[in-house]
Amino acid sequence: LDATLPAVQAQLENLFRAMREEWGVTYFKLDANFWGAVQGSRYHDPDATRIENYRRGMAAILRGSQDAFLLGCNAPIWASLGVVHGQRVTGDISRSWAKFARCARELFNRNWQHGRLWINDPDCLVVSKLIRGGQAEVSDDELMFHATAIVASGAMMLNGDDYTGLTPAQKEIVRRALPPTNHPARFANEDFREGRAELSDGRTLIFVFNWDDTPRAHTVKLASAMTLKDFWTDEALGTKATVEFAALPPHSARLIVGTRT
């Protein structure tokens, strides 16, 4: 759409106003937003850039949707500043280690945006291996790596499975991932092997990721002793200032909850 045309702006505004006021819609996921800023376009306003075209269209949608929540998906990131409430910050998830790892890296590089620019959307949490025609070739460790990355985002949590078909153990993973912490993990460096999130209730979440194809040792050093437990299982890990993992399995993660003594 050529959003530099006043008639197009009016159509977008009226359409979203109808969906908000007449249909009662309060949440809009707007996908493939990049088409509003596609390269090589020509506009009614010859001086408008593709970014201006996109933003004029989004401004019309904002006016029409009023107090509804707008999620930008596959959207030009910086061009969406101020015209969306939430923003997808990764590619689409799928049940494969390559996608789990790629999306996690994209997410962790953009954790800082959450709560500053918009509410981050890390795409769906998937806890089941079921796909059309069978099961995905992912391990239990890889699924937990993915679930731990979603918690590390501190951001939106969307269930990507048919919840009614999940096992009790899989439903428990979803339950423990809610509500989102709203505190994205901070990482010491860009290898994203260890991150921490300081929660409002005084707890510390400690994230450890093994991205490697082989087992890996890792040592977590805390400033002072804390009472520790496993986030996913509630297993007590003792009170200590150092946590040692002799051999984290390939493509795995650990999430530890620390409480100051």
JSON list of C-alpha atoms in Angstrom, two decimals, residues 25 43 81 83 127 135-136 191 203 244:
[
{"chain": "A", "resi": 25, "resn": "VAL", "atom": "CA", "xyz": [-10.08, -6.54, 19.15]},
{"chain": "A", "resi": 43, "resn": "TYR", "atom": "CA", "xyz": [4.97, 6.76, -3.95]},
{"chain": "A", "resi": 81, "resn": "LEU", "atom": "CA", "xyz": [10.38, 2.93, 16.91]},
{"chain": "A", "resi": 83, "resn": "VAL", "atom": "CA", "xyz": [4.77, 3.04, 16.13]},
{"chain": "A", "resi": 127, "resn": "VAL", "atom": "CA", "xyz": [8.09, -27.65, 24.43]},
{"chain": "A", "resi": 135, "resn": "GLN", "atom": "CA", "xyz": [8.47, -35.82, 15.61]},
{"chain": "A", "resi": 136, "resn": "ALA", "atom": "CA", "xyz": [11.20, -33.22, 15.19]},
{"chain": "A", "resi": 191, "resn": "ASP", "atom": "CA", "xyz": [29.59, -15.62, 23.77]},
{"chain": "A", "resi": 203, "resn": "ARG", "atom": "CA", "xyz": [16.08, -13.24, 43.57]},
{"chain": "A", "resi": 244, "resn": "GLU", "atom": "CA", "xyz": [30.63, -25.90, 39.06]}
]
